[in-house]
Coordinates of C-alpha atoms and ligand atoms in Angstrom, one line a residue:
M121 CA 147.1 111.9 54.6
N122 CA 144.0 110.1 55.0
S123 CA 144.4 107.8 58.3
K124 CA 142.1 105.4 57.1
Q125 CA 144.1 102.9 54.9
V126 CA 143.6 101.0 52.1
V127 CA 144.2 97.5 52.6
L128 CA 144.8 94.3 50.2
I129 CA 145.3 91.1 52.1
T130 CA 146.6 87.6 50.2
G131 CA 145.2 84.2 51.5
S132 CA 141.9 86.4 53.5
S133 CA 140.0 82.8 53.0
T134 CA 141.2 81.6 57.0
G135 CA 143.9 81.8 59.9
F136 CA 145.7 85.3 60.0
G137 CA 144.5 86.7 57.0
R138 CA 140.7 86.7 57.9
L139 CA 141.6 87.8 61.0
F140 CA 143.7 90.7 59.8
M141 CA 140.6 91.1 57.3
E142 CA 138.3 91.5 60.4
T143 CA 140.3 93.7 62.6
L144 CA 141.0 96.1 60.2
A145 CA 137.7 96.7 58.9
R146 CA 136.4 96.9 62.0
N147 CA 138.7 99.9 62.9
G148 CA 137.4 101.4 59.9
H149 CA 140.3 100.4 57.0
T150 CA 138.9 99.6 53.6
V151 CA 140.2 95.9 52.8
F152 CA 140.3 93.9 50.0
A153 CA 140.1 90.6 51.5
T154 CA 141.8 88.4 48.4
M155 CA 141.8 84.7 48.1
R156 CA 142.8 82.0 45.5
D157 CA 139.4 80.6 43.7
P158 CA 136.5 82.2 45.6
G159 CA 133.7 80.7 43.4
G160 CA 135.4 77.1 44.4
R161 CA 137.6 75.9 46.8
N162 CA 137.0 79.3 49.2
A163 CA 133.5 79.3 47.9
K164 CA 132.7 78.6 51.8
N165 CA 134.9 81.3 53.2
A166 CA 134.6 84.0 50.2
S167 CA 130.4 83.8 51.5
E168 CA 130.8 84.0 54.6
I169 CA 132.9 87.2 55.0
R170 CA 130.8 88.8 52.5
T171 CA 127.8 87.7 54.9
L172 CA 130.0 89.2 57.8
A173 CA 130.4 92.7 55.6
E174 CA 126.7 93.0 54.2
K175 CA 125.5 92.4 58.5
D176 CA 128.0 94.7 60.4
S177 CA 128.4 97.2 57.2
L178 CA 132.0 96.6 57.1
P179 CA 134.2 97.8 54.4
I180 CA 135.1 94.9 52.3
S181 CA 135.9 93.1 49.0
V182 CA 136.4 89.7 48.3
L183 CA 138.4 89.7 44.9
E184 CA 139.9 86.4 43.4
L185 CA 143.9 86.1 43.5
D186 CA 146.1 83.4 43.4
V187 CA 149.5 84.5 44.5
T188 CA 151.0 81.7 42.1
D189 CA 149.8 83.5 38.9
D190 CA 150.9 86.5 37.7
A191 CA 147.9 87.6 35.6
S192 CA 145.7 86.7 38.8
V193 CA 147.4 88.9 40.9
E194 CA 147.5 92.0 38.2
R195 CA 144.0 91.9 38.1
A196 CA 143.3 91.9 41.5
V197 CA 145.7 95.0 42.1
D198 CA 144.2 96.5 39.0
A199 CA 140.3 95.8 40.3
A200 CA 141.3 97.2 44.2
V201 CA 142.6 100.3 42.1
A202 CA 139.8 100.8 40.2
K203 CA 137.4 100.7 43.1
A204 CA 139.4 102.2 45.5
G205 CA 141.8 104.4 43.7
R206 CA 144.5 103.3 45.7
I207 CA 146.2 100.7 47.8
D208 CA 147.7 102.0 50.6
V209 CA 148.9 98.7 52.6
A210 CA 150.0 95.4 51.1
I211 CA 149.8 92.4 53.1
N212 CA 152.0 89.5 51.9
N213 CA 150.4 86.6 53.8
A214 CA 149.2 84.0 52.1
G215 CA 151.6 81.3 52.5
Y216 CA 151.7 77.2 53.9
Y217 CA 154.1 74.6 55.8
L218 CA 155.7 72.2 54.3
T219 CA 157.2 69.4 56.7
G220 CA 159.8 66.6 56.8
L221 CA 163.0 65.9 56.5
E222 CA 164.6 68.0 54.0
E223 CA 165.8 64.8 51.7
A224 CA 162.4 63.7 51.4
V225 CA 160.8 66.7 49.7
T226 CA 160.9 66.7 46.4
T227 CA 162.2 69.1 44.3
E228 CA 158.5 70.1 42.7
Q229 CA 157.7 70.0 46.3
A230 CA 160.1 72.5 46.8
R231 CA 159.5 74.4 43.9
R232 CA 155.5 74.8 44.6
L233 CA 156.5 76.2 48.3
M234 CA 158.9 78.9 47.1
D235 CA 156.6 80.3 44.4
T236 CA 154.1 81.0 47.0
N237 CA 155.8 81.3 50.1
F238 CA 158.2 84.0 48.2
L239 CA 157.6 84.5 44.6
G240 CA 153.9 84.9 45.6
P241 CA 154.7 88.6 47.5
V242 CA 157.7 89.2 44.7
R243 CA 154.4 88.9 42.6
V244 CA 152.4 91.3 44.5
N245 CA 154.7 94.1 45.3
R246 CA 155.6 94.5 41.9
A247 CA 152.2 94.8 40.7
V248 CA 151.6 97.4 43.8
L249 CA 154.3 99.5 43.6
P250 CA 153.7 101.6 40.4
H251 CA 150.5 102.9 42.3
M252 CA 151.5 103.4 45.4
R253 CA 154.7 105.7 43.8
R254 CA 152.0 107.3 42.0
Q255 CA 149.8 108.2 45.3
R256 CA 153.8 109.2 46.5
S257 CA 153.1 106.4 49.7
G258 CA 152.5 102.7 50.3
V259 CA 153.5 100.0 52.8
L260 CA 154.6 96.1 51.6
M261 CA 154.0 93.9 54.3
H262 CA 155.5 90.5 54.8
V263 CA 154.1 88.0 57.1
S264 CA 157.3 86.2 57.7
S265 CA 157.5 83.5 60.4
G266 CA 160.5 83.2 63.8
A267 CA 161.7 80.5 61.3
G268 CA 162.5 83.2 58.8
R269 CA 165.0 83.7 61.8
V270 CA 166.4 80.5 63.3
I271 CA 166.3 77.1 61.7
L272 CA 164.5 74.3 62.6
P273 CA 165.1 70.8 61.3
S274 CA 162.6 69.1 59.5
A275 CA 161.5 72.5 58.1
G276 CA 164.3 73.8 56.5
L277 CA 162.5 74.6 52.9
Y278 CA 160.1 76.5 54.8
C279 CA 162.7 78.1 57.1
A280 CA 164.4 79.0 53.2
S281 CA 161.2 80.6 51.6
K282 CA 160.5 82.6 55.1
F283 CA 164.7 83.6 55.0
A284 CA 164.4 84.0 51.6
L285 CA 161.2 86.7 52.0
E286 CA 163.3 88.4 55.1
A287 CA 165.8 89.5 52.5
L288 CA 163.6 90.6 49.6
A289 CA 161.7 92.7 52.2
E290 CA 164.8 93.8 53.6
A291 CA 166.4 94.9 50.4
Y292 CA 163.4 96.4 49.4
S293 CA 162.9 98.4 52.1
Y294 CA 166.6 100.1 51.7
E295 CA 165.3 100.7 47.7
L296 CA 162.2 102.4 48.5
A297 CA 162.8 104.7 51.3
S298 CA 164.3 107.3 49.3
Q299 CA 160.6 107.4 47.5
G300 CA 158.6 107.6 51.2
I301 CA 157.4 104.1 51.1
E302 CA 158.0 101.3 53.5
S303 CA 158.7 97.9 53.7
V304 CA 157.8 95.6 56.8
I305 CA 158.3 92.3 58.3
V306 CA 156.1 90.9 60.7
Q307 CA 157.6 87.4 62.2
P308 CA 154.9 85.3 64.5
G309 CA 155.9 82.5 66.8
A310 CA 153.1 79.5 66.7
Y311 CA 149.7 80.3 66.9
E312 CA 146.5 78.5 66.3
T313 CA 145.1 78.9 62.6
P314 CA 144.4 76.5 60.0
V315 CA 148.2 76.3 59.5
F316 CA 148.6 72.8 60.5
G317 CA 145.9 71.5 59.2
N318 CA 146.9 73.1 55.8
T319 CA 150.7 71.3 55.9
V320 CA 152.1 69.7 53.2
T321 CA 154.1 66.5 54.2
A322 CA 157.1 65.5 52.2
A323 CA 156.6 63.4 49.6
D324 CA 159.1 60.8 49.4
Q325 CA 159.7 58.9 52.7
A326 CA 161.5 56.4 51.3
R327 CA 164.6 58.7 51.3
T328 CA 164.3 58.8 55.0
A329 CA 164.9 54.6 55.9
T330 CA 168.1 55.6 57.2
Y331 CA 167.6 58.3 59.7
G332 CA 167.4 56.6 62.8
A333 CA 166.3 58.8 65.4
A334 CA 166.1 61.8 63.2
K335 CA 163.2 60.5 61.4
E336 CA 161.0 61.2 64.5
I337 CA 162.0 64.7 64.5
P338 CA 159.3 66.5 62.0
A339 CA 156.5 64.6 64.4
K340 CA 158.0 66.3 67.6
L341 CA 158.5 69.7 66.1
S342 CA 154.9 69.7 64.9
A343 CA 154.1 68.4 68.3
V344 CA 155.8 71.3 70.2
L345 CA 154.6 74.1 67.2
S346 CA 151.2 73.2 68.0
S347 CA 150.9 72.6 71.5
S348 CA 152.4 76.0 72.0
A349 CA 150.0 78.0 69.2
G350 CA 149.3 81.5 70.8
N351 CA 145.9 83.2 69.6
A352 CA 146.3 84.2 66.5
Q353 CA 144.6 87.7 67.4
E354 CA 147.7 89.1 68.8
V355 CA 149.1 89.3 65.6
A356 CA 146.6 90.8 64.2
D357 CA 146.4 93.4 66.8
V358 CA 150.2 94.1 65.9
V359 CA 149.1 94.6 62.1
L360 CA 147.1 96.7 62.6
R361 CA 148.8 99.2 65.2
I362 CA 151.8 98.8 62.1
V363 CA 149.1 99.5 59.6
E364 CA 147.6 103.1 62.1
T365 CA 151.6 103.7 62.4
P366 CA 152.6 106.8 60.5
A367 CA 154.5 106.4 57.8
G368 CA 158.4 106.7 58.7
E369 CA 158.2 105.7 62.3
K370 CA 157.8 102.4 61.7
Q371 CA 160.3 99.3 62.4
L372 CA 161.6 97.4 59.6
R373 CA 160.7 94.3 61.9
Y374 CA 157.8 93.0 64.2
S375 CA 158.3 89.5 65.9
V376 CA 155.2 88.6 68.4
G377 CA 155.2 85.5 70.0
T378 CA 158.9 84.2 69.6
R379 CA 160.5 85.5 72.9
G380 CA 163.1 82.5 74.1
F381 CA 164.0 81.8 70.7
G382 CA 166.4 84.4 70.0
V383 CA 164.7 86.3 67.0
D384 CA 164.8 89.4 69.0
E385 CA 168.5 89.4 69.7
I386 CA 169.1 88.3 66.0
N387 CA 166.9 91.1 64.8
A388 CA 169.0 93.7 66.8
L389 CA 171.8 92.3 66.0
C390 CA 171.2 92.6 62.1
K391 CA 169.6 96.4 62.2
Q392 CA 173.4 97.1 63.6
V393 CA 175.4 95.0 60.9
Q394 CA 172.9 96.0 58.2
A395 CA 174.1 99.4 59.7
N396 CA 177.3 99.2 59.5
V397 CA 176.8 97.7 56.0
M398 CA 175.2 100.6 54.3
E399 CA 177.7 103.1 56.3
A400 CA 180.5 100.9 54.8
M401 CA 179.4 100.8 50.9
G402 CA 178.3 104.7 51.5
L403 CA 174.6 103.7 51.1
A404 CA 173.3 105.0 54.0
A405 CA 172.1 108.8 53.2
D406 CA 170.5 106.7 49.9
T407 CA 169.0 104.0 51.7
K408 CA 167.4 106.9 54.1
F409 CA 163.4 106.8 54.3
I410 CA 162.6 110.6 53.4
K411 CA 158.4 111.5 54.2
G412 CA 156.6 112.0 50.7
K413 CA 159.3 111.7 48.3
A414 CA 157.6 109.4 46.1
A415 CA 156.7 111.9 43.5
A416 CA 160.4 113.1 42.8
S417 CA 160.9 109.3 41.2
V418 CA 157.6 109.3 38.9
Ligands
NAP681 N1 149.9 80.3 62.3 C1 151.3 80.4 62.6 O1 152.0 79.7 63.8 C2 152.6 80.9 61.9 C3 153.2 81.2 62.5 C4 154.3 82.3 61.4 C5 154.1 82.3 60.4 N2 152.5 82.2 59.3 C6 152.2 82.6 58.1 O2 151.3 83.0 58.7 C7 150.9 82.7 56.9 C8 149.2 82.8 57.2 O3 149.0 81.5 57.8 P1 148.0 81.1 58.4 O4 149.0 80.8 59.6 O5 146.9 81.9 58.9 O6 147.3 79.7 58.3 P2 146.0 79.1 56.8 O7 144.9 79.7 58.1 O8 146.6 77.9 56.4 O9 146.4 80.7 55.7 C9 147.0 80.4 54.7 C10 146.3 81.0 53.7 O10 147.4 81.3 52.5 C11 146.1 81.0 51.3 N3 147.1 80.7 50.1 C12 147.8 79.2 50.1 N4 148.4 79.7 48.6 C13 147.6 80.4 48.3 C14 148.0 80.7 46.7 N5 148.8 80.1 45.8 N6 147.2 82.1 46.3 C15 146.6 82.5 47.8 N7 146.1 82.0 48.7 C16 147.0 81.4 49.1 C17 145.6 79.7 52.0 O11 144.4 80.1 51.1 P3 143.4 78.3 50.8 O12 142.7 78.3 51.7 O13 142.9 78.9 49.4 O14 144.2 77.5 50.6 C18 145.0 80.4 53.1 O15 144.0 81.7 53.0 C19 151.7 82.2 56.3 O16 152.9 82.9 55.4 C20 152.5 81.3 57.1 O17 153.4 81.0 56.9 C21 151.9 81.2 60.5

């Protein structure tokens, strides 16, 4: 296997996605930096990325990809495969934070959040997997959150979207293991990116009238999260390490910057519980990673 990987990243216009793009490309990996609307809302970001790639001779291509649109996802994946011949790693990064007491979140806001944070990766994974199976290897990476393991009031729907993502990614890790394809989860704590500026606020504030002191929870939580945010390069360094870890040696979960919140403890307990469940269901052998096995299923 060529140690330099072809990586497709969703939500590369800003924040983690953009940092992952630059970190991976500076280390010789070919990157498809995807974003929605690179000719419109992200025109400035797309142009900055293209200029950077040209100036520093970095292997980066910008592609349009809106994770809420099946056709857009498929077009981007097809364009990447047409150009590079393969996709080794798909990084499901696009997502946003929604703050507010759960009752104040409208059903339309909840639907949109799930459409991006959860159904986005469902679409991307379905689009890239036939190519990974053909090339006999691949990695599905999922940017979850510490909030994909612990629950914070006023972030309940965001947590739900990341819990759902964790379940999807873990199920995929079992189902794809015998074909030599990996699924991994990254769980960042709070990091300095534009995420806080891009946060959506629950729209139906009239619903919070009876909540008394609990009305202050969203503001308190947002203040704690934004004031404790770390340097996002820490997460990009972990993503680089995962991409460069040989097939079959990756962990299912990587928590970054969540120490003190119990995420590692939950991960360790769940790992044991899940192994016992696989054993009890008679599925342990079926869910073991087998290197270079993708060909067997074609
Ligand atoms: N920063 C943190 O503290 C933190 C912690 C844990 C997890 N995370 C997760 O990390 C991921 C990246 O967030 P970030 O912190 O880097 O914030 P960010 O700078 O706001 O990045 C979010 C990215 O998602 C993109 N996006 C949103 N909707 C999209 C869509 N429909 N199609 C394609 N792209 C879309 C945004 O693109 P536009 O420019 O077009 O809006 C942007 O590029 C998210 O999944 C977030 O939940 C962040």
